[in-house]
């Protein structure tokens, strides 16, 4: 049984499947221009890709309004979810029940698709309470979501299933972008791209518990096990490993390219980091060293692991 990594390649306009460990391209699914984020359902077999539909936020194109539903095992497009009139779909995540949450950047709306494997329209939507919504972190029960909002420099706590509940606004720093929840969901970790800081937030009270300066310009943050955090730095061209208890850096790997996203191996202590210079780097997180790398299509972004049986 071999392993396959599926990578969203934004400017190649496709989801590409690479056989590991050598990075041989074995399949691809062509998509409309500029797909972006990807999320997977709880069993890891179905992926959801948002259609951002523009090169970046300054691109004058109106942006896309579709979510592409992909069967990762069969490597095929199953169907499309239509989120019109909402545009520039960016952050996506599933809850433990498999419901899909999609953040529309152009409209600052969080949409919920109840049965994304079959539904073609969202079931509900709520306002985020921020401006230029970017990424979303959803609690396992789906009742609470946290949205990063670049232009209002805020994180907003949203109740996706209660329109009467107003968003709670948190100001962790300048241009908050990457965010992730702790394993017990009592803490939210936020990378502030505008001032190079990391904020730890109490998810119940929405108070900032700690705030530290990080290396470089952090863009993405991931939970690595229960007690570690993985940070991807754009300007510093690196990843850092932080001890969650102290927020102290305990590992560092220079990558030789701007890190745009990463994925963690579900079993081994490894990360696969996408670089802006069209490469994918495999990193041993225990030894804090590069294992190998391979070339990708243009603008690789998020990736997910697929079991190729």
PDB file of C-alpha atoms in Angstrom:
ATOM      1  CA  UNK A   1       0.000   0.000   0.000  1.00  0.00           C
ATOM      2  CA  UNK A   2       1.552   3.252  -1.137  1.00  0.00           C
ATOM      3  CA  UNK A   3       0.934   6.775   0.120  1.00  0.00           C
ATOM      4  CA  UNK A   4      -0.301   9.625  -2.016  1.00  0.00           C
ATOM      5  CA  UNK A   5      -0.299  13.331  -1.257  1.00  0.00           C
ATOM      6  CA  UNK A   6      -2.988  15.452  -2.926  1.00  0.00           C
ATOM      7  CA  UNK A   7      -1.965  19.101  -3.339  1.00  0.00           C
ATOM      8  CA  UNK A   8      -4.096  22.061  -4.371  1.00  0.00           C
ATOM      9  CA  UNK A   9      -2.032  23.902  -6.994  1.00  0.00           C
ATOM     10  CA  UNK A  10      -3.604  27.329  -7.299  1.00  0.00           C
ATOM     11  CA  UNK A  11      -2.017  28.620 -10.505  1.00  0.00           C
ATOM     12  CA  UNK A  12      -1.925  25.183 -12.160  1.00  0.00           C
ATOM     13  CA  UNK A  13      -5.696  25.159 -11.487  1.00  0.00           C
ATOM     14  CA  UNK A  14      -5.836  21.577 -10.309  1.00  0.00           C
ATOM     15  CA  UNK A  15      -5.718  19.051  -7.503  1.00  0.00           C
ATOM     16  CA  UNK A  16      -2.572  17.021  -8.143  1.00  0.00           C
ATOM     17  CA  UNK A  17      -1.851  13.542  -6.732  1.00  0.00           C
ATOM     18  CA  UNK A  18       1.796  12.701  -5.991  1.00  0.00           C
ATOM     19  CA  UNK A  19       3.050   9.264  -5.032  1.00  0.00           C
ATOM     20  CA  UNK A  20       5.302   9.340  -1.989  1.00  0.00           C
ATOM     21  CA  UNK A  21       8.099   9.409  -1.072  1.00  0.00           C
ATOM     22  CA  UNK A  22       9.556  10.425  -4.439  1.00  0.00           C
ATOM     23  CA  UNK A  23       6.889  12.858  -5.564  1.00  0.00           C
ATOM     24  CA  UNK A  24       5.877  11.226  -8.840  1.00  0.00           C
ATOM     25  CA  UNK A  25       2.770  12.830 -10.334  1.00  0.00           C
ATOM     26  CA  UNK A  26       0.250  10.009 -10.750  1.00  0.00           C
ATOM     27  CA  UNK A  27      -3.028  11.820 -11.405  1.00  0.00           C
ATOM     28  CA  UNK A  28      -4.734  15.210 -11.431  1.00  0.00           C
ATOM     29  CA  UNK A  29      -8.182  16.757 -11.433  1.00  0.00           C
ATOM     30  CA  UNK A  30      -8.420  19.964 -13.435  1.00  0.00           C
ATOM     31  CA  UNK A  31     -10.458  22.722 -11.785  1.00  0.00           C
ATOM     32  CA  UNK A  32     -11.580  26.258 -12.692  1.00  0.00           C
ATOM     33  CA  UNK A  33      -9.012  29.020 -12.267  1.00  0.00           C
ATOM     34  CA  UNK A  34      -7.500  29.549  -8.816  1.00  0.00           C
ATOM     35  CA  UNK A  35      -8.830  26.912  -6.456  1.00  0.00           C
ATOM     36  CA  UNK A  36      -7.540  27.486  -2.953  1.00  0.00           C
ATOM     37  CA  UNK A  37      -8.156  25.877   0.437  1.00  0.00           C
ATOM     38  CA  UNK A  38      -8.980  22.214   1.004  1.00  0.00           C
ATOM     39  CA  UNK A  39     -10.715  20.391   3.847  1.00  0.00           C
ATOM     40  CA  UNK A  40     -11.457  16.699   4.337  1.00  0.00           C
ATOM     41  CA  UNK A  41     -14.387  14.903   5.928  1.00  0.00           C
ATOM     42  CA  UNK A  42     -13.823  12.960   9.178  1.00  0.00           C
ATOM     43  CA  UNK A  43     -12.919   9.651   7.504  1.00  0.00           C
ATOM     44  CA  UNK A  44     -10.473  11.343   5.131  1.00  0.00           C
ATOM     45  CA  UNK A  45     -12.029  10.018   1.940  1.00  0.00           C
ATOM     46  CA  UNK A  46     -13.834  13.124   0.660  1.00  0.00           C
ATOM     47  CA  UNK A  47     -12.177  16.504   0.077  1.00  0.00           C
ATOM     48  CA  UNK A  48     -13.760  19.911  -0.362  1.00  0.00           C
ATOM     49  CA  UNK A  49     -11.961  22.625  -2.319  1.00  0.00           C
ATOM     50  CA  UNK A  50     -13.078  26.239  -2.300  1.00  0.00           C
ATOM     51  CA  UNK A  51     -13.071  28.233  -5.531  1.00  0.00           C
ATOM     52  CA  UNK A  52     -11.382  31.498  -4.687  1.00  0.00           C
ATOM     53  CA  UNK A  53     -11.373  32.421  -8.352  1.00  0.00           C
ATOM     54  CA  UNK A  54      -8.663  35.118  -8.242  1.00  0.00           C
ATOM     55  CA  UNK A  55      -4.883  35.122  -8.002  1.00  0.00           C
ATOM     56  CA  UNK A  56      -4.876  37.066  -4.742  1.00  0.00           C
ATOM     57  CA  UNK A  57      -6.941  39.572  -2.782  1.00  0.00           C
ATOM     58  CA  UNK A  58      -5.856  42.497  -4.995  1.00  0.00           C
ATOM     59  CA  UNK A  59      -6.920  40.724  -8.201  1.00  0.00           C
ATOM     60  CA  UNK A  60      -9.942  42.646  -9.624  1.00  0.00           C
ATOM     61  CA  UNK A  61     -11.761  39.466 -10.698  1.00  0.00           C
ATOM     62  CA  UNK A  62     -14.992  38.911  -8.765  1.00  0.00           C
ATOM     63  CA  UNK A  63     -13.955  35.479  -7.529  1.00  0.00           C
ATOM     64  CA  UNK A  64     -15.602  32.071  -7.406  1.00  0.00           C
ATOM     65  CA  UNK A  65     -18.677  30.761  -5.594  1.00  0.00           C
ATOM     66  CA  UNK A  66     -18.295  26.974  -5.791  1.00  0.00           C
ATOM     67  CA  UNK A  67     -17.024  24.185  -3.596  1.00  0.00           C
ATOM     68  CA  UNK A  68     -15.675  21.163  -5.473  1.00  0.00           C
ATOM     69  CA  UNK A  69     -16.443  17.812  -3.840  1.00  0.00           C
ATOM     70  CA  UNK A  70     -13.672  15.302  -4.550  1.00  0.00           C
ATOM     71  CA  UNK A  71     -13.577  11.550  -3.954  1.00  0.00           C
ATOM     72  CA  UNK A  72      -9.904  11.177  -2.958  1.00  0.00           C
ATOM     73  CA  UNK A  73      -9.859   7.388  -3.301  1.00  0.00           C
ATOM     74  CA  UNK A  74     -11.340   7.328  -6.786  1.00  0.00           C
ATOM     75  CA  UNK A  75      -9.690  10.655  -7.711  1.00  0.00           C
ATOM     76  CA  UNK A  76     -12.763  12.182  -9.289  1.00  0.00           C
ATOM     77  CA  UNK A  77     -14.957  15.245  -8.987  1.00  0.00           C
ATOM     78  CA  UNK A  78     -18.235  14.061  -7.445  1.00  0.00           C
ATOM     79  CA  UNK A  79     -20.276  17.243  -7.690  1.00  0.00           C
ATOM     80  CA  UNK A  80     -20.234  20.986  -7.021  1.00  0.00           C
ATOM     81  CA  UNK A  81     -21.827  22.994  -4.212  1.00  0.00           C
ATOM     82  CA  UNK A  82     -23.120  26.404  -5.324  1.00  0.00           C
ATOM     83  CA  UNK A  83     -22.672  29.188  -2.738  1.00  0.00           C
ATOM     84  CA  UNK A  84     -23.868  32.073  -4.899  1.00  0.00           C
ATOM     85  CA  UNK A  85     -24.193  34.996  -4.275  1.00  0.00           C
ATOM     86  CA  UNK A  86     -21.245  34.625  -1.881  1.00  0.00           C
ATOM     87  CA  UNK A  87     -17.812  34.921  -3.479  1.00  0.00           C
ATOM     88  CA  UNK A  88     -14.087  34.311  -2.990  1.00  0.00           C
ATOM     89  CA  UNK A  89     -14.430  31.155  -0.964  1.00  0.00           C
ATOM     90  CA  UNK A  90     -11.420  30.733   1.266  1.00  0.00           C
ATOM     91  CA  UNK A  91     -11.327  29.046   4.671  1.00  0.00           C
ATOM     92  CA  UNK A  92     -13.018  25.623   4.909  1.00  0.00           C
ATOM     93  CA  UNK A  93     -13.347  23.057   7.686  1.00  0.00           C
ATOM     94  CA  UNK A  94     -15.528  20.103   8.676  1.00  0.00           C
ATOM     95  CA  UNK A  95     -16.867  19.374  12.136  1.00  0.00           C
ATOM     96  CA  UNK A  96     -16.964  15.886  13.695  1.00  0.00           C
ATOM     97  CA  UNK A  97     -20.325  15.168  12.024  1.00  0.00           C
ATOM     98  CA  UNK A  98     -18.949  15.969   8.582  1.00  0.00           C
ATOM     99  CA  UNK A  99     -20.802  19.240   8.117  1.00  0.00           C
ATOM    100  CA  UNK A 100     -18.865  21.711   5.980  1.00  0.00           C
ATOM    101  CA  UNK A 101     -18.182  25.329   6.999  1.00  0.00           C
ATOM    102  CA  UNK A 102     -17.081  27.741   4.266  1.00  0.00           C
ATOM    103  CA  UNK A 103     -15.898  31.329   4.731  1.00  0.00           C
ATOM    104  CA  UNK A 104     -16.677  33.723   1.870  1.00  0.00           C
ATOM    105  CA  UNK A 105     -14.007  36.420   1.965  1.00  0.00           C
ATOM    106  CA  UNK A 106     -15.761  38.908  -0.311  1.00  0.00           C
ATOM    107  CA  UNK A 107     -18.943  38.909   1.764  1.00  0.00           C
ATOM    108  CA  UNK A 108     -17.737  38.093   5.311  1.00  0.00           C
ATOM    109  CA  UNK A 109     -20.250  35.282   5.600  1.00  0.00           C
ATOM    110  CA  UNK A 110     -19.789  31.805   7.077  1.00  0.00           C
ATOM    111  CA  UNK A 111     -21.882  29.212   5.244  1.00  0.00           C
ATOM    112  CA  UNK A 112     -22.868  25.774   6.538  1.00  0.00           C
ATOM    113  CA  UNK A 113     -23.472  22.792   4.247  1.00  0.00           C
ATOM    114  CA  UNK A 114     -25.277  20.101   6.266  1.00  0.00           C
ATOM    115  CA  UNK A 115     -24.609  17.119   3.973  1.00  0.00           C
ATOM    116  CA  UNK A 116     -21.791  18.221   1.679  1.00  0.00           C
ATOM    117  CA  UNK A 117     -21.407  14.834  -0.023  1.00  0.00           C
ATOM    118  CA  UNK A 118     -24.867  15.268  -1.562  1.00  0.00           C
ATOM    119  CA  UNK A 119     -26.113  18.842  -0.984  1.00  0.00           C
ATOM    120  CA  UNK A 120     -25.698  21.375  -3.780  1.00  0.00           C
ATOM    121  CA  UNK A 121     -26.566  24.468  -1.718  1.00  0.00           C
ATOM    122  CA  UNK A 122     -25.742  25.628   1.817  1.00  0.00           C
ATOM    123  CA  UNK A 123     -28.360  25.149   4.536  1.00  0.00           C
ATOM    124  CA  UNK A 124     -27.597  28.369   6.408  1.00  0.00           C
ATOM    125  CA  UNK A 125     -25.222  31.333   6.661  1.00  0.00           C
ATOM    126  CA  UNK A 126     -24.264  33.871   9.331  1.00  0.00           C
ATOM    127  CA  UNK A 127     -22.304  37.114   9.274  1.00  0.00           C
ATOM    128  CA  UNK A 128     -18.808  36.839  10.696  1.00  0.00           C
ATOM    129  CA  UNK A 129     -18.696  40.302  12.269  1.00  0.00           C
ATOM    130  CA  UNK A 130     -15.297  41.002  10.690  1.00  0.00           C
ATOM    131  CA  UNK A 131     -13.880  42.382   7.447  1.00  0.00           C
ATOM    132  CA  UNK A 132     -12.010  40.278   4.873  1.00  0.00           C
ATOM    133  CA  UNK A 133     -12.560  36.905   6.470  1.00  0.00           C
ATOM    134  CA  UNK A 134      -9.701  34.551   5.712  1.00  0.00           C
ATOM    135  CA  UNK A 135      -9.470  31.280   7.659  1.00  0.00           C
ATOM    136  CA  UNK A 136     -11.799  29.444  10.022  1.00  0.00           C
ATOM    137  CA  UNK A 137     -11.345  27.060  12.961  1.00  0.00           C
ATOM    138  CA  UNK A 138     -14.445  25.063  13.908  1.00  0.00           C
ATOM    139  CA  UNK A 139     -15.017  23.213  17.164  1.00  0.00           C
ATOM    140  CA  UNK A 140     -15.775  19.510  16.871  1.00  0.00           C
ATOM    141  CA  UNK A 141     -19.492  19.910  17.632  1.00  0.00           C
ATOM    142  CA  UNK A 142     -19.845  22.659  15.023  1.00  0.00           C
ATOM    143  CA  UNK A 143     -21.587  25.025  17.440  1.00  0.00           C
ATOM    144  CA  UNK A 144     -18.689  27.496  17.583  1.00  0.00           C
ATOM    145  CA  UNK A 145     -16.340  28.801  14.890  1.00  0.00           C
ATOM    146  CA  UNK A 146     -13.493  31.304  14.989  1.00  0.00           C
ATOM    147  CA  UNK A 147     -12.822  33.421  11.886  1.00  0.00           C
ATOM    148  CA  UNK A 148      -9.648  35.394  11.153  1.00  0.00           C
ATOM    149  CA  UNK A 149     -10.366  38.799   9.609  1.00  0.00           C
ATOM    150  CA  UNK A 150      -7.390  40.494   7.995  1.00  0.00           C
ATOM    151  CA  UNK A 151      -8.740  43.972   7.354  1.00  0.00           C
ATOM    152  CA  UNK A 152     -10.497  44.489  10.679  1.00  0.00           C
ATOM    153  CA  UNK A 153      -7.478  42.960  12.496  1.00  0.00           C
ATOM    154  CA  UNK A 154      -9.769  40.738  14.509  1.00  0.00           C
ATOM    155  CA  UNK A 155     -10.774  37.208  15.354  1.00  0.00           C
ATOM    156  CA  UNK A 156     -14.522  36.732  15.631  1.00  0.00           C
ATOM    157  CA  UNK A 157     -16.240  33.985  17.590  1.00  0.00           C
ATOM    158  CA  UNK A 158     -19.347  32.952  15.687  1.00  0.00           C
ATOM    159  CA  UNK A 159     -22.312  30.662  16.436  1.00  0.00           C
ATOM    160  CA  UNK A 160     -23.045  29.119  13.007  1.00  0.00           C
ATOM    161  CA  UNK A 161     -26.423  27.700  14.080  1.00  0.00           C
ATOM    162  CA  UNK A 162     -27.703  30.730  16.003  1.00  0.00           C
ATOM    163  CA  UNK A 163     -28.393  33.865  14.005  1.00  0.00           C
ATOM    164  CA  UNK A 164     -29.497  35.593  17.215  1.00  0.00           C
ATOM    165  CA  UNK A 165     -26.041  35.200  18.767  1.00  0.00           C
ATOM    166  CA  UNK A 166     -23.883  38.176  17.874  1.00  0.00           C
ATOM    167  CA  UNK A 167     -20.221  37.555  16.964  1.00  0.00           C
ATOM    168  CA  UNK A 168     -17.705  38.225  19.730  1.00  0.00           C
ATOM    169  CA  UNK A 169     -14.796  40.346  18.511  1.00  0.00           C
ATOM    170  CA  UNK A 170     -11.231  39.651  19.724  1.00  0.00           C
ATOM    171  CA  UNK A 171      -8.268  41.862  18.771  1.00  0.00           C
ATOM    172  CA  UNK A 172      -5.150  39.680  19.045  1.00  0.00           C
ATOM    173  CA  UNK A 173      -2.826  41.809  16.866  1.00  0.00           C
ATOM    174  CA  UNK A 174      -2.326  43.102  13.339  1.00  0.00           C
ATOM    175  CA  UNK A 175      -3.610  41.013  10.422  1.00  0.00           C
ATOM    176  CA  UNK A 176      -4.442  37.781  12.237  1.00  0.00           C
ATOM    177  CA  UNK A 177      -4.251  34.967   9.698  1.00  0.00           C
ATOM    178  CA  UNK A 178      -3.335  31.420  10.715  1.00  0.00           C
ATOM    179  CA  UNK A 179      -5.255  29.886  13.600  1.00  0.00           C
ATOM    180  CA  UNK A 180      -5.801  26.510  15.241  1.00  0.00           C
ATOM    181  CA  UNK A 181      -7.477  25.045  18.307  1.00  0.00           C
ATOM    182  CA  UNK A 182      -5.781  23.076  21.061  1.00  0.00           C
ATOM    183  CA  UNK A 183      -6.656  19.387  21.315  1.00  0.00           C
ATOM    184  CA  UNK A 184      -9.055  20.058  24.216  1.00  0.00           C
ATOM    185  CA  UNK A 185     -10.468  23.162  22.431  1.00  0.00           C
ATOM    186  CA  UNK A 186      -9.904  25.395  25.457  1.00  0.00           C
ATOM    187  CA  UNK A 187      -7.323  27.514  23.625  1.00  0.00           C
ATOM    188  CA  UNK A 188      -7.126  29.166  20.224  1.00  0.00           C
ATOM    189  CA  UNK A 189      -3.703  30.008  18.770  1.00  0.00           C
ATOM    190  CA  UNK A 190      -3.526  32.909  16.309  1.00  0.00           C
ATOM    191  CA  UNK A 191      -0.633  34.097  14.148  1.00  0.00           C
ATOM    192  CA  UNK A 192      -0.668  37.855  13.630  1.00  0.00           C
ATOM    193  CA  UNK A 193       1.000  38.365  10.290  1.00  0.00           C
ATOM    194  CA  UNK A 194       1.152  42.148  10.605  1.00  0.00           C
ATOM    195  CA  UNK A 195       3.215  42.346  13.794  1.00  0.00           C
ATOM    196  CA  UNK A 196       4.991  38.981  14.003  1.00  0.00           C
ATOM    197  CA  UNK A 197       3.264  37.733  17.144  1.00  0.00           C
ATOM    198  CA  UNK A 198       1.435  34.647  18.353  1.00  0.00           C
ATOM    199  CA  UNK A 199      -1.595  35.059  20.624  1.00  0.00           C
ATOM    200  CA  UNK A 200      -3.112  32.399  22.864  1.00  0.00           C
ATOM    201  CA  UNK A 201      -6.832  32.961  23.476  1.00  0.00           C
ATOM    202  CA  UNK A 202      -9.176  31.377  26.018  1.00  0.00           C
ATOM    203  CA  UNK A 203     -12.016  30.037  23.860  1.00  0.00           C
ATOM    204  CA  UNK A 204     -14.603  30.359  26.637  1.00  0.00           C
ATOM    205  CA  UNK A 205     -13.872  33.912  27.798  1.00  0.00           C
ATOM    206  CA  UNK A 206     -12.290  35.181  24.537  1.00  0.00           C
ATOM    207  CA  UNK A 207      -9.506  36.781  26.604  1.00  0.00           C
ATOM    208  CA  UNK A 208      -5.900  36.860  25.388  1.00  0.00           C
ATOM    209  CA  UNK A 209      -3.989  34.656  27.820  1.00  0.00           C
ATOM    210  CA  UNK A 210      -0.501  35.122  26.352  1.00  0.00           C
ATOM    211  CA  UNK A 211       1.169  36.873  23.470  1.00  0.00           C
ATOM    212  CA  UNK A 212       4.734  36.248  22.257  1.00  0.00           C
ATOM    213  CA  UNK A 213       6.946  37.406  19.414  1.00  0.00           C
ATOM    214  CA  UNK A 214       7.696  34.744  16.817  1.00  0.00           C
ATOM    215  CA  UNK A 215      10.332  34.259  14.183  1.00  0.00           C
ATOM    216  CA  UNK A 216       9.619  35.842  10.806  1.00  0.00           C
ATOM    217  CA  UNK A 217       6.159  36.472   9.352  1.00  0.00           C
ATOM    218  CA  UNK A 218       3.921  33.632  10.476  1.00  0.00           C
ATOM    219  CA  UNK A 219       1.105  32.681   8.119  1.00  0.00           C
ATOM    220  CA  UNK A 220      -0.111  29.215   9.147  1.00  0.00           C
ATOM    221  CA  UNK A 221      -0.216  27.336  12.444  1.00  0.00           C
ATOM    222  CA  UNK A 222      -1.056  23.685  13.089  1.00  0.00           C
ATOM    223  CA  UNK A 223      -1.423  21.470  16.116  1.00  0.00           C
ATOM    224  CA  UNK A 224       1.300  18.811  16.104  1.00  0.00           C
ATOM    225  CA  UNK A 225       0.066  16.269  18.610  1.00  0.00           C
ATOM    226  CA  UNK A 226      -1.420  17.568  21.843  1.00  0.00           C
ATOM    227  CA  UNK A 227       1.578  19.508  23.110  1.00  0.00           C
ATOM    228  CA  UNK A 228       3.300  21.079  20.120  1.00  0.00           C
ATOM    229  CA  UNK A 229       2.522  23.690  17.478  1.00  0.00           C
ATOM    230  CA  UNK A 230       3.922  23.932  13.959  1.00  0.00           C
ATOM    231  CA  UNK A 231       4.363  27.421  12.475  1.00  0.00           C
ATOM    232  CA  UNK A 232       4.959  28.201   8.815  1.00  0.00           C
ATOM    233  CA  UNK A 233       6.828  31.456   8.182  1.00  0.00           C
ATOM    234  CA  UNK A 234       6.517  33.232   4.861  1.00  0.00           C
ATOM    235  CA  UNK A 235       9.259  35.881   5.031  1.00  0.00           C
ATOM    236  CA  UNK A 236      11.701  33.740   7.022  1.00  0.00           C
ATOM    237  CA  UNK A 237      11.277  30.775   4.626  1.00  0.00           C
ATOM    238  CA  UNK A 238      11.072  28.352   7.527  1.00  0.00           C
ATOM    239  CA  UNK A 239       8.970  26.306   9.865  1.00  0.00           C
ATOM    240  CA  UNK A 240       9.217  26.395  13.656  1.00  0.00           C
ATOM    241  CA  UNK A 241       8.080  23.914  16.282  1.00  0.00           C
ATOM    242  CA  UNK A 242       6.793  25.421  19.524  1.00  0.00           C
ATOM    243  CA  UNK A 243       6.168  23.824  22.883  1.00  0.00           C
ATOM    244  CA  UNK A 244       2.520  24.600  23.628  1.00  0.00           C
ATOM    245  CA  UNK A 245       2.975  24.891  27.403  1.00  0.00           C
ATOM    246  CA  UNK A 246       5.574  27.659  27.124  1.00  0.00           C
ATOM    247  CA  UNK A 247       5.185  28.879  23.495  1.00  0.00           C
ATOM    248  CA  UNK A 248       8.965  28.473  23.301  1.00  0.00           C
ATOM    249  CA  UNK A 249      10.586  27.496  20.003  1.00  0.00           C
ATOM    250  CA  UNK A 250      12.114  24.027  20.319  1.00  0.00           C
ATOM    251  CA  UNK A 251      12.758  23.292  16.659  1.00  0.00           C
ATOM    252  CA  UNK A 252      13.518  25.195  13.468  1.00  0.00           C
ATOM    253  CA  UNK A 253      14.062  24.236   9.822  1.00  0.00           C
ATOM    254  CA  UNK A 254      15.089  26.664   7.091  1.00  0.00           C
ATOM    255  CA  UNK A 255      13.424  25.713   3.804  1.00  0.00           C
ATOM    256  CA  UNK A 256      14.908  27.918   1.088  1.00  0.00           C
ATOM    257  CA  UNK A 257      11.522  29.133  -0.075  1.00  0.00           C
ATOM    258  CA  UNK A 258       8.486  30.928   1.298  1.00  0.00           C
ATOM    259  CA  UNK A 259       6.241  28.493   3.165  1.00  0.00           C
ATOM    260  CA  UNK A 260       2.605  28.835   2.147  1.00  0.00           C
ATOM    261  CA  UNK A 261       1.028  25.829   3.889  1.00  0.00           C
ATOM    262  CA  UNK A 262       1.804  22.496   5.526  1.00  0.00           C
ATOM    263  CA  UNK A 263       0.229  19.165   6.319  1.00  0.00           C
ATOM    264  CA  UNK A 264       1.132  16.702   9.056  1.00  0.00           C
ATOM    265  CA  UNK A 265       1.483  12.981   8.509  1.00  0.00           C
ATOM    266  CA  UNK A 266      -1.309  11.145  10.388  1.00  0.00           C
ATOM    267  CA  UNK A 267       1.096   8.573  11.874  1.00  0.00           C
ATOM    268  CA  UNK A 268       4.730   9.638  11.521  1.00  0.00           C
ATOM    269  CA  UNK A 269       6.347  12.764  12.951  1.00  0.00           C
ATOM    270  CA  UNK A 270       6.645  14.377   9.527  1.00  0.00           C
ATOM    271  CA  UNK A 271       5.391  17.502   7.815  1.00  0.00           C
ATOM    272  CA  UNK A 272       4.950  18.265   4.139  1.00  0.00           C
ATOM    273  CA  UNK A 273       5.464  21.970   3.485  1.00  0.00           C
ATOM    274  CA  UNK A 274       4.419  23.754   0.285  1.00  0.00           C
ATOM    275  CA  UNK A 275       6.762  26.476  -0.954  1.00  0.00           C
ATOM    276  CA  UNK A 276       5.982  29.464  -3.147  1.00  0.00           C
ATOM    277  CA  UNK A 277       8.814  28.422  -5.512  1.00  0.00           C
ATOM    278  CA  UNK A 278       6.800  25.341  -6.594  1.00  0.00           C
ATOM    279  CA  UNK A 279       8.344  22.734  -4.322  1.00  0.00           C
ATOM    280  CA  UNK A 280       7.098  20.411  -1.616  1.00  0.00           C
ATOM    281  CA  UNK A 281       9.503  19.729   1.276  1.00  0.00           C
ATOM    282  CA  UNK A 282       9.279  16.699   3.536  1.00  0.00           C
ATOM    283  CA  UNK A 283      10.484  17.464   7.071  1.00  0.00           C
ATOM    284  CA  UNK A 284      11.362  15.150   9.956  1.00  0.00           C
ATOM    285  CA  UNK A 285       9.824  16.976  12.916  1.00  0.00           C
ATOM    286  CA  UNK A 286      11.636  14.865  15.501  1.00  0.00           C
ATOM    287  CA  UNK A 287      15.109  15.511  14.124  1.00  0.00           C
ATOM    288  CA  UNK A 288      14.181  18.970  12.756  1.00  0.00           C
ATOM    289  CA  UNK A 289      15.726  18.349   9.367  1.00  0.00           C
ATOM    290  CA  UNK A 290      14.719  18.156   5.747  1.00  0.00           C
ATOM    291  CA  UNK A 291      14.296  14.621   4.430  1.00  0.00           C
ATOM    292  CA  UNK A 292      13.728  15.393   0.750  1.00  0.00           C
ATOM    293  CA  UNK A 293      11.741  17.552  -1.645  1.00  0.00           C
ATOM    294  CA  UNK A 294      10.114  17.385  -5.051  1.00  0.00           C
ATOM    295  CA  UNK A 295       8.818  19.766  -7.709  1.00  0.00           C
ATOM    296  CA  UNK A 296       5.108  20.549  -7.930  1.00  0.00           C
ATOM    297  CA  UNK A 297       2.826  22.456 -10.246  1.00  0.00           C
ATOM    298  CA  UNK A 298       2.481  26.218  -9.947  1.00  0.00           C
ATOM    299  CA  UNK A 299       1.624  27.696  -6.534  1.00  0.00           C
ATOM    300  CA  UNK A 300       1.151  24.641  -4.299  1.00  0.00           C
ATOM    301  CA  UNK A 301      -1.030  25.316  -1.282  1.00  0.00           C
ATOM    302  CA  UNK A 302      -2.664  22.967   1.212  1.00  0.00           C
ATOM    303  CA  UNK A 303      -2.209  19.212   0.887  1.00  0.00           C
ATOM    304  CA  UNK A 304      -3.929  16.117   2.289  1.00  0.00           C
ATOM    305  CA  UNK A 305      -2.840  12.482   2.587  1.00  0.00           C
ATOM    306  CA  UNK A 306      -4.571   9.742   0.623  1.00  0.00           C
ATOM    307  CA  UNK A 307      -4.235   5.997   1.060  1.00  0.00           C
ATOM    308  CA  UNK A 308      -3.746   4.469  -2.390  1.00  0.00           C
ATOM    309  CA  UNK A 309      -4.856   0.842  -2.076  1.00  0.00           C
TER     310      UNK A 309
END
